[in-house]
mmCIF file of C-alpha atoms in Angstrom:
data_model
loop_
_atom_site.group_PDB
_atom_site.id
_atom_site.type_symbol
_atom_site.label_atom_id
_atom_site.label_comp_id
_atom_site.label_asym_id
_atom_site.label_seq_id
_atom_site.Cartn_x
_atom_site.Cartn_y
_atom_site.Cartn_z
ATOM 1 C CA MET A 1 -16.787 -22.780 6.486
ATOM 2 C CA ALA A 2 -18.916 -22.131 3.722
ATOM 3 C CA LYS A 3 -17.554 -20.164 0.906
ATOM 4 C CA ARG A 4 -19.446 -16.702 0.423
ATOM 5 C CA ARG A 5 -19.665 -14.794 -3.010
ATOM 6 C CA LYS A 6 -16.757 -15.229 -5.339
ATOM 7 C CA PHE A 7 -14.093 -12.395 -5.480
ATOM 8 C CA LEU A 8 -15.799 -10.155 -8.197
ATOM 9 C CA LYS A 9 -14.006 -9.527 -11.567
ATOM 10 C CA ILE A 10 -15.854 -6.116 -12.298
ATOM 11 C CA ALA A 11 -17.749 -3.850 -10.183
ATOM 12 C CA GLY A 12 -18.582 -0.144 -9.684
ATOM 13 C CA ALA A 13 -16.757 1.837 -6.943
ATOM 14 C CA GLY A 14 -18.463 2.851 -4.079
ATOM 15 C CA SER A 15 -18.441 6.483 -2.476
ATOM 16 C CA ILE A 16 -15.217 8.264 -2.002
ATOM 17 C CA VAL A 17 -14.354 7.793 1.946
ATOM 18 C CA GLY A 18 -12.750 11.152 3.204
ATOM 19 C CA LEU A 19 -8.873 11.424 3.146
ATOM 20 C CA ALA A 20 -6.990 13.625 5.595
ATOM 21 C CA GLY A 21 -4.714 15.940 3.422
ATOM 22 C CA CYS A 22 -0.914 16.487 4.160
ATOM 23 C CA SER A 23 1.505 19.008 2.721
ATOM 24 C CA GLY A 24 2.828 18.363 -0.662
ATOM 25 C CA GLY A 25 6.324 17.642 -2.052
ATOM 26 C CA GLY A 26 6.706 20.921 -4.046
ATOM 27 C CA GLY A 27 9.973 21.701 -2.807
ATOM 28 C CA GLY A 28 10.658 25.308 -4.147
ATOM 29 C CA ASP A 29 10.523 25.409 -8.044
ATOM 30 C CA GLY A 30 10.785 21.781 -8.169
ATOM 31 C CA SER A 31 14.176 21.861 -10.290
ATOM 32 C CA ASP A 32 16.308 18.871 -9.554
ATOM 33 C CA GLY A 33 19.389 20.973 -10.873
ATOM 34 C CA SER A 34 19.542 19.799 -14.303
ATOM 35 C CA GLY A 35 19.143 22.915 -15.925
ATOM 36 C CA SER A 36 15.368 22.356 -16.974
ATOM 37 C CA SER A 37 12.420 24.017 -14.930
ATOM 38 C CA ASP A 38 10.505 25.535 -17.666
ATOM 39 C CA GLY A 39 8.411 22.454 -18.415
ATOM 40 C CA SER A 40 10.512 21.365 -21.447
ATOM 41 C CA ASP A 41 11.879 17.948 -21.927
ATOM 42 C CA GLY A 42 15.582 19.158 -21.203
ATOM 43 C CA SER A 43 16.315 18.749 -25.107
ATOM 44 C CA GLY A 44 15.961 22.602 -25.938
ATOM 45 C CA SER A 45 12.743 22.707 -26.899
ATOM 46 C CA SER A 46 10.725 25.624 -25.200
ATOM 47 C CA ASP A 47 7.740 25.753 -27.255
ATOM 48 C CA GLY A 48 5.672 23.029 -25.521
ATOM 49 C CA SER A 49 6.258 20.294 -27.639
ATOM 50 C CA ASP A 50 7.864 17.189 -26.763
ATOM 51 C CA GLY A 51 10.849 17.227 -28.957
ATOM 52 C CA SER A 52 9.945 13.942 -30.387
ATOM 53 C CA ASP A 53 8.481 15.227 -34.063
ATOM 54 C CA GLY A 54 10.853 17.632 -34.697
ATOM 55 C CA GLY A 55 8.837 20.628 -34.506
ATOM 56 C CA ASP A 56 7.190 20.309 -38.180
ATOM 57 C CA SER A 57 4.001 18.673 -37.189
ATOM 58 C CA GLU A 58 1.208 19.622 -34.590
ATOM 59 C CA SER A 59 2.719 19.193 -31.027
ATOM 60 C CA GLU A 60 0.901 16.335 -28.778
ATOM 61 C CA PRO A 61 -1.323 17.940 -26.129
ATOM 62 C CA GLU A 62 -0.210 18.604 -22.695
ATOM 63 C CA MET A 63 -0.366 15.330 -20.367
ATOM 64 C CA THR A 64 -2.889 16.366 -17.268
ATOM 65 C CA PHE A 65 -3.248 14.326 -14.401
ATOM 66 C CA GLY A 66 -6.743 14.108 -13.082
ATOM 67 C CA GLY A 67 -7.715 17.001 -15.438
ATOM 68 C CA ASP A 68 -5.075 19.444 -13.586
ATOM 69 C CA GLY A 69 -1.617 20.289 -13.154
ATOM 70 C CA THR A 70 -1.266 18.492 -9.687
ATOM 71 C CA VAL A 71 -0.076 14.781 -9.516
ATOM 72 C CA ASP A 72 -2.240 13.549 -6.225
ATOM 73 C CA PHE A 73 -0.254 10.904 -4.634
ATOM 74 C CA GLY A 74 -2.546 8.939 -2.381
ATOM 75 C CA ILE A 75 -0.330 7.429 0.852
ATOM 76 C CA SER A 76 -1.858 4.508 2.852
ATOM 77 C CA PRO A 77 -1.861 4.522 6.676
ATOM 78 C CA SER A 78 0.821 1.871 6.990
ATOM 79 C CA VAL A 79 2.987 3.741 9.269
ATOM 80 C CA PRO A 80 2.348 6.380 11.783
ATOM 81 C CA GLN A 81 1.417 9.498 9.769
ATOM 82 C CA GLU A 82 3.500 12.070 11.329
ATOM 83 C CA ASP A 83 6.417 9.999 9.661
ATOM 84 C CA LEU A 84 4.693 9.997 6.056
ATOM 85 C CA ASN A 85 5.549 13.385 4.861
ATOM 86 C CA VAL A 86 9.158 13.828 5.679
ATOM 87 C CA GLN A 87 9.859 10.136 4.190
ATOM 88 C CA TYR A 88 7.763 10.683 1.058
ATOM 89 C CA SER A 89 8.708 14.358 0.025
ATOM 90 C CA PRO A 90 12.222 13.344 -1.795
ATOM 91 C CA LEU A 91 10.230 10.846 -3.843
ATOM 92 C CA GLU A 92 7.400 13.240 -4.676
ATOM 93 C CA ASP A 93 9.918 16.255 -5.578
ATOM 94 C CA HIS A 94 11.634 13.502 -7.893
ATOM 95 C CA ILE A 95 8.374 12.686 -9.858
ATOM 96 C CA GLY A 96 7.355 16.184 -10.372
ATOM 97 C CA SER A 97 11.059 17.171 -11.584
ATOM 98 C CA TYR A 98 11.017 14.094 -13.731
ATOM 99 C CA LEU A 99 7.797 14.352 -15.335
ATOM 100 C CA ARG A 100 8.522 18.528 -15.932
ATOM 101 C CA GLU A 101 11.810 17.718 -17.658
ATOM 102 C CA ASN A 102 10.926 14.627 -19.828
ATOM 103 C CA TYR A 103 7.317 15.051 -20.731
ATOM 104 C CA ASP A 104 5.043 17.857 -21.925
ATOM 105 C CA VAL A 105 3.219 19.093 -19.022
ATOM 106 C CA PRO A 106 2.377 21.743 -17.151
ATOM 107 C CA SER A 107 5.166 24.242 -16.371
ATOM 108 C CA ASP A 108 4.072 24.599 -12.800
ATOM 109 C CA LEU A 109 3.135 20.806 -12.057
ATOM 110 C CA SER A 110 3.322 19.687 -8.684
ATOM 111 C CA VAL A 111 3.175 16.306 -6.905
ATOM 112 C CA GLU A 112 0.984 16.506 -3.758
ATOM 113 C CA GLY A 113 0.795 13.939 -0.892
ATOM 114 C CA THR A 114 -2.424 12.951 0.704
ATOM 115 C CA ILE A 115 -2.920 10.337 3.811
ATOM 116 C CA GLY A 116 -5.693 8.334 3.293
ATOM 117 C CA SER A 117 -7.822 7.243 6.315
ATOM 118 C CA ASN A 118 -7.679 3.517 5.237
ATOM 119 C CA TYR A 119 -7.130 1.389 2.426
ATOM 120 C CA SER A 120 -10.724 1.537 1.084
ATOM 121 C CA ALA A 121 -10.289 5.373 0.761
ATOM 122 C CA ILE A 122 -7.053 5.250 -1.326
ATOM 123 C CA ILE A 123 -8.604 2.788 -3.852
ATOM 124 C CA GLN A 124 -11.714 4.338 -4.087
ATOM 125 C CA SER A 125 -10.479 7.538 -4.855
ATOM 126 C CA LEU A 126 -8.214 6.264 -7.471
ATOM 127 C CA GLY A 127 -11.444 4.866 -9.223
ATOM 128 C CA GLN A 128 -13.031 8.211 -9.303
ATOM 129 C CA GLY A 129 -10.106 9.918 -10.425
ATOM 130 C CA THR A 130 -9.330 12.242 -7.549
ATOM 131 C CA LEU A 131 -5.906 10.523 -6.789
ATOM 132 C CA ASP A 132 -3.768 9.702 -9.481
ATOM 133 C CA ILE A 133 -0.967 7.356 -7.981
ATOM 134 C CA ALA A 134 -1.058 5.779 -4.863
ATOM 135 C CA GLU A 135 1.201 3.165 -2.536
ATOM 136 C CA THR A 136 -0.854 0.720 -0.961
ATOM 137 C CA GLY A 137 -1.231 -3.035 0.176
ATOM 138 C CA PRO A 138 -1.318 -6.040 -2.110
ATOM 139 C CA PHE A 139 -4.905 -6.749 -1.041
ATOM 140 C CA ALA A 140 -5.939 -3.466 -1.409
ATOM 141 C CA ALA A 141 -4.323 -3.325 -4.959
ATOM 142 C CA ALA A 142 -5.717 -6.706 -6.228
ATOM 143 C CA LEU A 143 -9.207 -5.855 -5.016
ATOM 144 C CA GLY A 144 -8.851 -2.352 -6.720
ATOM 145 C CA VAL A 145 -7.636 -3.976 -10.094
ATOM 146 C CA LYS A 146 -10.521 -6.479 -9.775
ATOM 147 C CA THR A 147 -13.177 -3.704 -9.584
ATOM 148 C CA ASP A 148 -11.679 -1.359 -12.261
ATOM 149 C CA ASN A 149 -10.414 1.155 -9.407
ATOM 150 C CA ALA A 150 -6.891 1.017 -10.008
ATOM 151 C CA GLU A 151 -3.785 -0.250 -12.348
ATOM 152 C CA ILE A 152 -0.696 -1.939 -10.568
ATOM 153 C CA ILE A 153 2.461 -0.671 -12.304
ATOM 154 C CA LEU A 154 5.253 -1.387 -9.863
ATOM 155 C CA GLN A 155 6.340 -3.645 -6.924
ATOM 156 C CA ARG A 156 8.573 -2.200 -4.052
ATOM 157 C CA TYR A 157 11.643 -3.887 -2.399
ATOM 158 C CA GLY A 158 12.115 -3.605 1.256
ATOM 159 C CA TYR A 159 13.826 -4.977 4.071
ATOM 160 C CA GLY A 160 16.012 -7.572 1.928
ATOM 161 C CA GLY A 161 13.360 -9.234 -0.187
ATOM 162 C CA TRP A 162 10.299 -8.972 -2.722
ATOM 163 C CA THR A 163 8.153 -10.873 -0.169
ATOM 164 C CA TYR A 164 7.256 -10.334 3.295
ATOM 165 C CA LYS A 165 5.770 -12.000 6.235
ATOM 166 C CA SER A 166 2.529 -12.012 8.155
ATOM 167 C CA ILE A 167 2.281 -12.840 11.512
ATOM 168 C CA ILE A 168 -0.332 -13.125 14.493
ATOM 169 C CA ALA A 169 1.103 -12.506 17.974
ATOM 170 C CA THR A 170 0.345 -13.018 21.548
ATOM 171 C CA PRO A 171 1.351 -11.489 24.891
ATOM 172 C CA ASN A 172 4.308 -13.291 26.288
ATOM 173 C CA ASP A 173 2.318 -14.485 29.446
ATOM 174 C CA SER A 174 -0.676 -15.735 27.350
ATOM 175 C CA ASP A 175 -1.672 -19.241 27.939
ATOM 176 C CA ILE A 176 -2.839 -19.259 24.119
ATOM 177 C CA GLU A 177 -0.874 -21.718 22.138
ATOM 178 C CA GLU A 178 -2.541 -22.529 19.100
ATOM 179 C CA LEU A 179 -4.500 -20.826 16.482
ATOM 180 C CA SER A 180 -7.661 -22.826 17.800
ATOM 181 C CA ASP A 181 -7.090 -21.227 21.109
ATOM 182 C CA LEU A 182 -8.257 -17.629 19.869
ATOM 183 C CA SER A 183 -12.071 -18.888 20.031
ATOM 184 C CA GLY A 184 -13.889 -16.624 22.117
ATOM 185 C CA LYS A 185 -10.791 -14.187 22.296
ATOM 186 C CA THR A 186 -10.285 -10.486 21.071
ATOM 187 C CA VAL A 187 -7.977 -10.263 18.245
ATOM 188 C CA ALA A 188 -6.459 -6.935 16.601
ATOM 189 C CA PHE A 189 -6.219 -6.524 12.874
ATOM 190 C CA SER A 190 -4.835 -3.410 11.231
ATOM 191 C CA ASP A 191 -7.131 -2.797 8.581
ATOM 192 C CA ARG A 192 -9.788 -4.746 6.553
ATOM 193 C CA LEU A 193 -7.786 -4.487 3.534
ATOM 194 C CA SER A 194 -4.505 -5.103 4.700
ATOM 195 C CA THR A 195 -2.964 -8.367 3.337
ATOM 196 C CA SER A 196 -0.554 -8.953 6.151
ATOM 197 C CA GLY A 197 -2.843 -7.515 8.793
ATOM 198 C CA ALA A 198 -6.138 -9.070 7.989
ATOM 199 C CA LEU A 199 -6.545 -11.084 5.040
ATOM 200 C CA TYR A 200 -3.778 -13.781 5.830
ATOM 201 C CA PRO A 201 -4.389 -14.183 9.430
ATOM 202 C CA LEU A 202 -8.322 -14.603 8.806
ATOM 203 C CA TYR A 203 -7.463 -17.229 6.241
ATOM 204 C CA SER A 204 -4.923 -19.126 8.617
ATOM 205 C CA MET A 205 -7.483 -18.837 11.626
ATOM 206 C CA SER A 206 -10.075 -20.429 9.243
ATOM 207 C CA SER A 207 -8.077 -22.896 7.276
ATOM 208 C CA GLU A 208 -5.613 -24.028 10.208
ATOM 209 C CA GLY A 209 -7.298 -23.020 13.256
ATOM 210 C CA ASP A 210 -10.806 -24.272 12.213
ATOM 211 C CA LEU A 211 -12.417 -20.834 13.538
ATOM 212 C CA ASP A 212 -15.463 -19.550 12.023
ATOM 213 C CA VAL A 213 -14.483 -15.984 10.861
ATOM 214 C CA GLY A 214 -18.046 -15.327 9.663
ATOM 215 C CA GLU A 215 -18.438 -12.362 7.188
ATOM 216 C CA LEU A 216 -14.827 -10.892 7.966
ATOM 217 C CA PRO A 217 -13.095 -8.819 6.721
ATOM 218 C CA GLU A 218 -16.309 -7.596 5.550
ATOM 219 C CA GLY A 219 -19.255 -7.060 7.967
ATOM 220 C CA ASN A 220 -19.157 -6.406 11.575
ATOM 221 C CA GLY A 221 -17.474 -9.915 12.777
ATOM 222 C CA SER A 222 -20.695 -10.571 14.638
ATOM 223 C CA GLN A 223 -20.713 -14.211 13.391
ATOM 224 C CA ALA A 224 -17.342 -14.810 14.090
ATOM 225 C CA GLU A 225 -16.331 -17.112 17.126
ATOM 226 C CA PHE A 226 -13.832 -14.233 18.270
ATOM 227 C CA ASP A 227 -14.150 -10.329 18.946
ATOM 228 C CA ALA A 228 -12.191 -8.394 15.792
ATOM 229 C CA ARG A 229 -10.989 -5.129 16.436
ATOM 230 C CA PHE A 230 -9.488 -3.242 13.727
ATOM 231 C CA ALA A 231 -6.547 -0.556 14.679
ATOM 232 C CA GLY A 232 -6.176 1.199 11.269
ATOM 233 C CA GLY A 233 -2.498 0.203 10.886
ATOM 234 C CA HIS A 234 0.045 -2.621 11.631
ATOM 235 C CA VAL A 235 1.555 -0.249 14.473
ATOM 236 C CA GLY A 236 -1.822 0.342 15.750
ATOM 237 C CA SER A 237 -2.501 -3.268 16.028
ATOM 238 C CA TYR A 238 0.847 -4.080 18.241
ATOM 239 C CA THR A 239 -0.119 -1.087 20.342
ATOM 240 C CA LEU A 240 -3.407 -2.544 21.315
ATOM 241 C CA LEU A 241 -1.430 -5.862 22.196
ATOM 242 C CA GLU A 242 0.963 -3.869 24.292
ATOM 243 C CA GLN A 243 -1.727 -2.011 26.191
ATOM 244 C CA GLY A 244 -3.466 -5.281 26.892
ATOM 245 C CA GLN A 245 -6.578 -4.322 24.986
ATOM 246 C CA VAL A 246 -6.758 -7.534 22.982
ATOM 247 C CA ASP A 247 -5.656 -11.247 23.479
ATOM 248 C CA ALA A 248 -4.002 -11.533 20.186
ATOM 249 C CA ALA A 249 -2.810 -9.210 17.244
ATOM 250 C CA ALA A 250 -2.291 -9.463 13.485
ATOM 251 C CA MET A 251 -0.095 -7.350 11.709
ATOM 252 C CA GLY A 252 2.802 -7.363 8.965
ATOM 253 C CA GLY A 253 5.961 -9.162 10.071
ATOM 254 C CA PHE A 254 8.008 -5.898 9.525
ATOM 255 C CA VAL A 255 6.751 -4.567 13.000
ATOM 256 C CA ARG A 256 8.359 -6.931 14.657
ATOM 257 C CA ASP A 257 11.381 -7.514 12.582
ATOM 258 C CA THR A 258 12.431 -4.063 12.183
ATOM 259 C CA LYS A 259 12.302 -0.554 13.962
ATOM 260 C CA THR A 260 8.967 0.253 12.079
ATOM 261 C CA GLY A 261 7.144 -0.189 15.224
ATOM 262 C CA PRO A 262 9.031 -0.921 18.413
ATOM 263 C CA ALA A 263 13.066 -2.122 18.198
ATOM 264 C CA PRO A 264 13.152 -5.964 17.940
ATOM 265 C CA GLU A 265 14.215 -6.113 21.651
ATOM 266 C CA GLU A 266 11.300 -3.983 22.780
ATOM 267 C CA TRP A 267 8.929 -6.571 20.842
ATOM 268 C CA GLN A 268 10.684 -9.506 22.564
ATOM 269 C CA GLU A 269 9.725 -7.836 25.939
ATOM 270 C CA VAL A 270 6.007 -7.841 24.999
ATOM 271 C CA ALA A 271 5.024 -10.305 22.407
ATOM 272 C CA THR A 272 5.355 -13.995 21.145
ATOM 273 C CA THR A 273 4.636 -14.932 17.636
ATOM 274 C CA LEU A 274 1.884 -17.329 17.481
ATOM 275 C CA HIS A 275 1.413 -17.870 13.919
ATOM 276 C CA GLU A 276 3.300 -16.892 10.666
ATOM 277 C CA ASP A 277 2.910 -16.985 7.068
ATOM 278 C CA GLU A 278 5.781 -16.423 4.603
ATOM 279 C CA GLY A 279 5.779 -15.365 0.857
ATOM 280 C CA LEU A 280 3.439 -12.472 0.418
ATOM 281 C CA PRO A 281 4.339 -10.343 -2.496
ATOM 282 C CA ARG A 282 5.649 -6.778 -1.217
ATOM 283 C CA ALA A 283 3.314 -3.722 -1.606
ATOM 284 C CA PRO A 284 2.558 -2.521 -5.051
ATOM 285 C CA ILE A 285 2.614 1.285 -6.474
ATOM 286 C CA VAL A 286 -0.852 1.695 -8.505
ATOM 287 C CA VAL A 287 -2.242 4.360 -10.478
ATOM 288 C CA SER A 288 -5.686 5.483 -11.466
ATOM 289 C CA PRO A 289 -7.577 3.832 -14.513
ATOM 290 C CA GLU A 290 -8.649 7.140 -15.315
ATOM 291 C CA LEU A 291 -5.070 8.186 -16.806
ATOM 292 C CA SER A 292 -4.002 7.324 -20.116
ATOM 293 C CA ASP A 293 -1.550 4.827 -20.990
ATOM 294 C CA ASP A 294 1.090 7.268 -22.012
ATOM 295 C CA VAL A 295 0.531 9.081 -18.225
ATOM 296 C CA GLN A 296 0.741 5.652 -16.453
ATOM 297 C CA THR A 297 3.978 4.834 -18.357
ATOM 298 C CA ALA A 298 5.364 8.177 -17.717
ATOM 299 C CA ILE A 299 4.843 7.539 -13.636
ATOM 300 C CA GLN A 300 6.148 4.160 -13.954
ATOM 301 C CA GLU A 301 9.571 5.545 -15.343
ATOM 302 C CA ALA A 302 9.754 8.362 -12.964
ATOM 303 C CA PHE A 303 10.040 5.480 -10.614
ATOM 304 C CA LEU A 304 12.123 3.182 -12.459
ATOM 305 C CA GLU A 305 14.649 5.917 -13.309
ATOM 306 C CA GLY A 306 14.851 7.622 -9.864
ATOM 307 C CA PRO A 307 18.016 7.923 -8.075
ATOM 308 C CA ASP A 308 18.470 5.990 -4.685
ATOM 309 C CA SER A 309 18.552 9.240 -2.755
ATOM 310 C CA ILE A 310 14.725 9.405 -3.393
ATOM 311 C CA TYR A 311 14.313 6.592 -0.620
ATOM 312 C CA TYR A 312 16.413 8.619 2.056
ATOM 313 C CA GLY A 313 13.942 10.992 3.458
ATOM 314 C CA ALA A 314 13.686 14.596 3.911
ATOM 315 C CA ASP A 315 17.261 14.874 5.454
ATOM 316 C CA GLY A 316 18.789 13.072 2.162
ATOM 317 C CA GLU A 317 20.910 10.712 4.275
ATOM 318 C CA ASP A 318 20.702 6.718 3.795
ATOM 319 C CA GLY A 319 20.157 4.741 7.119
ATOM 320 C CA THR A 320 18.785 7.582 9.172
ATOM 321 C CA GLY A 321 14.951 7.610 10.742
ATOM 322 C CA ASP A 322 13.299 9.119 7.895
ATOM 323 C CA ASP A 323 13.787 6.784 5.196
ATOM 324 C CA LEU A 324 11.285 5.089 3.140
ATOM 325 C CA TRP A 325 10.695 1.316 4.011
ATOM 326 C CA PHE A 326 11.338 0.407 0.259
ATOM 327 C CA SER A 327 14.770 0.957 -1.389
ATOM 328 C CA ARG A 328 13.736 0.141 -4.900
ATOM 329 C CA VAL A 329 11.001 -0.735 -7.612
ATOM 330 C CA ARG A 330 10.298 -3.422 -10.178
ATOM 331 C CA GLU A 331 7.528 -3.521 -12.936
ATOM 332 C CA ALA A 332 4.589 -5.597 -12.075
ATOM 333 C CA ASN A 333 0.995 -6.306 -12.756
ATOM 334 C CA GLN A 334 -2.061 -8.258 -11.563
ATOM 335 C CA GLU A 335 -0.417 -11.546 -12.158
ATOM 336 C CA ASP A 336 2.359 -10.553 -9.677
ATOM 337 C CA TYR A 337 -0.268 -10.800 -7.010
ATOM 338 C CA GLN A 338 -2.494 -13.731 -7.943
ATOM 339 C CA SER A 339 -1.501 -15.547 -4.603
ATOM 340 C CA VAL A 340 -3.417 -12.519 -2.699
ATOM 341 C CA ILE A 341 -6.268 -12.778 -4.813
ATOM 342 C CA ASP A 342 -6.394 -16.699 -4.359
ATOM 343 C CA VAL A 343 -6.852 -16.212 -0.618
ATOM 344 C CA ALA A 344 -9.344 -13.574 -1.191
ATOM 345 C CA ASP A 345 -11.410 -16.036 -3.166
ATOM 346 C CA GLU A 346 -11.152 -18.473 -0.467
ATOM 347 C CA LEU A 347 -12.359 -15.904 2.007
ATOM 348 C CA GLY A 348 -15.022 -14.927 -0.712
ATOM 349 C CA VAL A 349 -14.619 -11.115 -0.251
ATOM 350 C CA GLY A 350 -16.226 -8.856 -2.551
ATOM 351 C CA THR A 351 -16.777 -5.300 -3.307
ATOM 352 C CA ASP A 352 -18.899 -4.945 -0.387
ATOM 353 C CA ILE A 353 -15.679 -4.391 2.046
ATOM 354 C CA PHE A 354 -15.536 -0.753 0.469
ATOM 355 C CA GLU A 355 -18.751 -0.386 2.132
ATOM 356 C CA GLN A 356 -17.374 -0.726 5.721
#
């Protein structure tokens, strides 16, 4: 397959794709019980200073997020949308209280979650400054960095590791035995900017299955030797397979191995793994490049210094149905996602993907 344009280093962001809002994680007065709810940093200073200059010099200006008193948190459609608010609300509450207690921010600072219609919507909104922080996939984040729309600050740990898997599955009664058999078939993918649900599956179909993927994941797929359908999420891709609407489906391995979608035993009654890629770096947390370095660092610290309970969901209990899929984070940057960038380079993916 002839390579197309190289993965671009710098390019302008396209127009913002519409976002569907969800209720924010305000949580009452936002206090976490540590005694500071007046916008001070908890050090006894109540005059708007950050307590670091001893009060004998002009105070630093208040931190602002996107030019206002709200931290806008973008959430990608990686799991069913009805679950996202209850999962993320404790994390959003913590970020707000941490910033109010440790930095000079507006006293009524709030954190509001917004569910993006797709990965592209999230990345472009970060570039425009309408989102301040977001959780997203590795490929979307890497492309966001390369197009100056996002900065990677953290990597997430989940399901027992810092890496994960990409799979392509077929129905149990399928006669498809290898990737080359997907020629002429209908294949579901989760999202054009999904690492495990599109980028790696397409690369494997091309490099190992010797299939022509055409302009995918860009373009309409008309030049590919199979029919591509984008489901809008990993579980959605599996659902198309379960319903018999496609011959194969690509998705993150967590759909098969965890209860994110079907229970593992339910999966086995429906699907068989045709192909698997391992070692994908787990998804990052990114911030808008419109934020100052100090603000980016403050957000990073809010995550790194957060208690385990911020991952337990709205009920505050570990091991229940509203837990986040990840349980801790570590510092990260673009270099940690170089393997993803290399695969994108091989497929020749550029910024045209934002126009799809």
